[in-house]
mmCIF file of C-alpha atoms in Angstrom:
data_model
loop_
_atom_site.group_PDB
_atom_site.id
_atom_site.type_symbol
_atom_site.label_atom_id
_atom_site.label_comp_id
_atom_site.label_asym_id
_atom_site.label_seq_id
_atom_site.Cartn_x
_atom_site.Cartn_y
_atom_site.Cartn_z
ATOM 1 C CA UNK S 1 5.309 16.498 -4.508
ATOM 2 C CA UNK S 2 7.569 19.026 -5.498
ATOM 3 C CA UNK S 3 11.126 18.692 -3.659
ATOM 4 C CA UNK S 4 10.381 22.158 -1.641
ATOM 5 C CA UNK S 5 7.023 21.166 -0.958
ATOM 6 C CA UNK S 6 8.818 17.419 0.280
ATOM 7 C CA UNK S 7 11.218 19.942 2.296
ATOM 8 C CA UNK S 8 8.367 21.880 3.600
ATOM 9 C CA UNK S 9 6.288 19.045 4.746
ATOM 10 C CA UNK S 10 9.135 17.239 6.092
ATOM 11 C CA UNK S 11 9.787 20.692 8.630
ATOM 12 C CA UNK S 12 6.335 20.833 8.702
ATOM 13 C CA UNK S 13 5.998 17.144 10.586
ATOM 14 C CA UNK S 14 9.279 17.722 12.837
ATOM 15 C CA UNK S 15 7.408 21.356 13.629
ATOM 16 C CA UNK S 16 4.341 19.202 14.878
ATOM 17 C CA UNK S 17 6.202 16.270 16.284
ATOM 18 C CA UNK S 18 10.083 17.978 17.646
ATOM 19 C CA UNK S 19 12.426 15.327 18.761
ATOM 20 C CA UNK S 20 13.021 15.727 22.229
ATOM 21 C CA UNK S 21 13.954 12.716 24.471
ATOM 22 C CA UNK S 22 12.033 11.042 22.072
ATOM 23 C CA UNK S 23 12.569 10.834 18.195
ATOM 24 C CA UNK S 24 10.720 13.728 16.156
ATOM 25 C CA UNK S 25 7.957 13.101 13.636
ATOM 26 C CA UNK S 26 10.498 12.245 10.570
ATOM 27 C CA UNK S 27 12.727 10.186 12.553
ATOM 28 C CA UNK S 28 9.495 8.218 13.638
ATOM 29 C CA UNK S 29 8.319 7.370 10.036
ATOM 30 C CA UNK S 30 5.809 9.758 9.667
ATOM 31 C CA UNK S 31 7.116 10.814 6.255
ATOM 32 C CA UNK S 32 6.569 7.126 4.836
ATOM 33 C CA UNK S 33 3.188 6.785 6.433
ATOM 34 C CA UNK S 34 1.738 9.746 4.233
ATOM 35 C CA UNK S 35 4.177 8.879 1.139
ATOM 36 C CA UNK S 36 2.293 5.143 1.480
ATOM 37 C CA UNK S 37 -1.363 7.290 2.903
ATOM 38 C CA UNK S 38 -1.392 9.448 -1.064
ATOM 39 C CA UNK S 39 -0.783 6.385 -2.853
ATOM 40 C CA UNK S 40 -4.037 5.081 -1.057
ATOM 41 C CA UNK S 41 -6.532 6.961 1.094
ATOM 42 C CA UNK S 42 -5.449 10.216 0.410
ATOM 43 C CA UNK S 43 -4.568 10.222 -3.204
ATOM 44 C CA UNK S 44 -7.030 12.534 -3.854
ATOM 45 C CA UNK S 45 -5.652 14.800 -0.998
ATOM 46 C CA UNK S 46 -2.284 15.233 -2.957
ATOM 47 C CA UNK S 47 -3.466 18.741 -4.783
ATOM 48 C CA UNK S 48 -4.836 19.796 -1.600
ATOM 49 C CA UNK S 49 -1.597 18.929 0.255
ATOM 50 C CA UNK S 50 0.894 20.348 -2.841
ATOM 51 C CA UNK S 51 -1.588 24.131 -2.927
ATOM 52 C CA UNK S 52 -0.776 24.275 1.333
ATOM 53 C CA UNK S 53 2.406 23.081 1.054
ATOM 54 C CA UNK S 54 3.096 26.035 -0.884
ATOM 55 C CA UNK S 55 1.298 28.442 0.811
ATOM 56 C CA UNK S 56 2.924 27.665 4.064
ATOM 57 C CA UNK S 57 6.272 28.662 1.674
ATOM 58 C CA UNK S 58 4.864 31.455 0.596
ATOM 59 C CA UNK S 59 4.047 32.801 4.569
ATOM 60 C CA UNK S 60 7.247 32.210 5.701
ATOM 61 C CA UNK S 61 8.648 34.016 2.830
ATOM 62 C CA UNK S 62 6.672 36.979 3.466
ATOM 63 C CA UNK S 63 6.895 37.009 7.087
ATOM 64 C CA UNK S 64 10.279 35.905 7.467
ATOM 65 C CA UNK S 65 12.103 36.518 4.364
ATOM 66 C CA UNK S 66 13.278 32.396 4.240
ATOM 67 C CA UNK S 67 11.817 29.312 2.851
ATOM 68 C CA UNK S 68 9.905 27.440 5.742
ATOM 69 C CA UNK S 69 12.529 24.631 6.138
ATOM 70 C CA UNK S 70 14.817 27.095 7.059
ATOM 71 C CA UNK S 71 13.426 28.853 9.473
ATOM 72 C CA UNK S 72 14.331 28.397 13.464
ATOM 73 C CA UNK S 73 11.993 25.804 15.181
ATOM 74 C CA UNK S 74 10.387 28.794 16.835
ATOM 75 C CA UNK S 75 9.493 30.546 14.251
ATOM 76 C CA UNK S 76 8.063 27.239 11.993
ATOM 77 C CA UNK S 77 5.588 27.157 15.400
ATOM 78 C CA UNK S 78 4.855 30.777 15.385
ATOM 79 C CA UNK S 79 3.851 30.773 12.037
ATOM 80 C CA UNK S 80 1.883 27.090 11.898
ATOM 81 C CA UNK S 81 -0.266 28.339 14.882
ATOM 82 C CA UNK S 82 -0.585 31.592 13.128
ATOM 83 C CA UNK S 83 -2.011 29.925 10.230
ATOM 84 C CA UNK S 84 -3.941 27.736 13.013
ATOM 85 C CA UNK S 85 -5.850 30.871 13.953
ATOM 86 C CA UNK S 86 -6.777 31.564 10.556
ATOM 87 C CA UNK S 87 -3.822 34.168 9.999
ATOM 88 C CA UNK S 88 -2.725 34.839 6.874
ATOM 89 C CA UNK S 89 -0.824 37.320 4.916
ATOM 90 C CA UNK S 90 -0.493 35.851 1.246
ATOM 91 C CA UNK S 91 -3.422 34.316 -0.628
ATOM 92 C CA UNK S 92 -4.522 31.252 0.142
ATOM 93 C CA UNK S 93 -6.701 28.420 -2.039
ATOM 94 C CA UNK S 94 -8.362 27.925 0.565
ATOM 95 C CA UNK S 95 -8.994 27.979 4.514
ATOM 96 C CA UNK S 96 -5.544 27.790 6.251
ATOM 97 C CA UNK S 97 -6.940 26.766 9.567
ATOM 98 C CA UNK S 98 -8.262 23.954 8.444
ATOM 99 C CA UNK S 99 -5.137 22.558 6.351
ATOM 100 C CA UNK S 100 -2.885 22.668 9.796
ATOM 101 C CA UNK S 101 -5.478 20.973 11.202
ATOM 102 C CA UNK S 102 -5.915 18.562 8.508
ATOM 103 C CA UNK S 103 -1.909 17.794 8.552
ATOM 104 C CA UNK S 104 -1.982 17.594 12.328
ATOM 105 C CA UNK S 105 -4.396 15.111 12.059
ATOM 106 C CA UNK S 106 -2.698 13.121 9.447
ATOM 107 C CA UNK S 107 0.663 13.572 11.517
ATOM 108 C CA UNK S 108 -1.028 12.705 14.132
ATOM 109 C CA UNK S 109 -1.675 9.249 12.693
ATOM 110 C CA UNK S 110 1.496 8.563 11.331
ATOM 111 C CA UNK S 111 3.401 9.276 14.602
ATOM 112 C CA UNK S 112 0.482 7.066 17.283
ATOM 113 C CA UNK S 113 -0.691 4.852 14.329
ATOM 114 C CA UNK S 114 -0.232 1.257 13.572
ATOM 115 C CA UNK S 115 3.625 0.512 12.927
ATOM 116 C CA UNK S 116 2.421 -1.780 9.647
ATOM 117 C CA UNK S 117 0.730 1.402 8.267
ATOM 118 C CA UNK S 118 4.318 2.877 7.704
ATOM 119 C CA UNK S 119 4.608 4.960 10.771
ATOM 120 C CA UNK S 120 5.179 4.871 14.137
ATOM 121 C CA UNK S 121 8.600 3.488 13.313
ATOM 122 C CA UNK S 122 9.359 0.052 16.045
ATOM 123 C CA UNK S 123 6.181 1.593 17.784
ATOM 124 C CA UNK S 124 8.529 4.348 19.010
ATOM 125 C CA UNK S 125 4.959 6.360 20.319
ATOM 126 C CA UNK S 126 3.888 3.402 21.890
ATOM 127 C CA UNK S 127 6.673 3.102 23.982
ATOM 128 C CA UNK S 128 6.486 6.431 24.471
ATOM 129 C CA UNK S 129 3.025 6.318 26.106
ATOM 130 C CA UNK S 130 3.728 2.847 27.642
ATOM 131 C CA UNK S 131 1.270 1.265 25.617
ATOM 132 C CA UNK S 132 2.031 -2.380 24.860
ATOM 133 C CA UNK S 133 0.446 -4.614 22.046
ATOM 134 C CA UNK S 134 -1.018 -7.611 22.682
ATOM 135 C CA UNK S 135 0.518 -10.124 20.520
#
């Protein structure tokens, strides 16, 4: 993943799970989860993610004249919602809505999954929802 793609992914993760009284997706370790998965189960999706993140970046530049990570949170959210609805303004190598849905699913895995998989740092999301794992 290029540095630009990594920055876009980080901004996408924090748009999907923004910080509030609880940590954001990146603060909760979602990027660590994804990095581990890209070396294992999601290795075959690396090119898909790279192309999708490039397309998200192109959409941001087309719509707002700035890189996706530089957009205010409300603009990032609006852009992802438009893509999720299939509303694109630049050519995509595949269905934008499917890409967004895929990323949202993986972000949720990293945020709510077992901390042993690299995400959900310190079981932050489990504490947030009141889940206590048996020891």
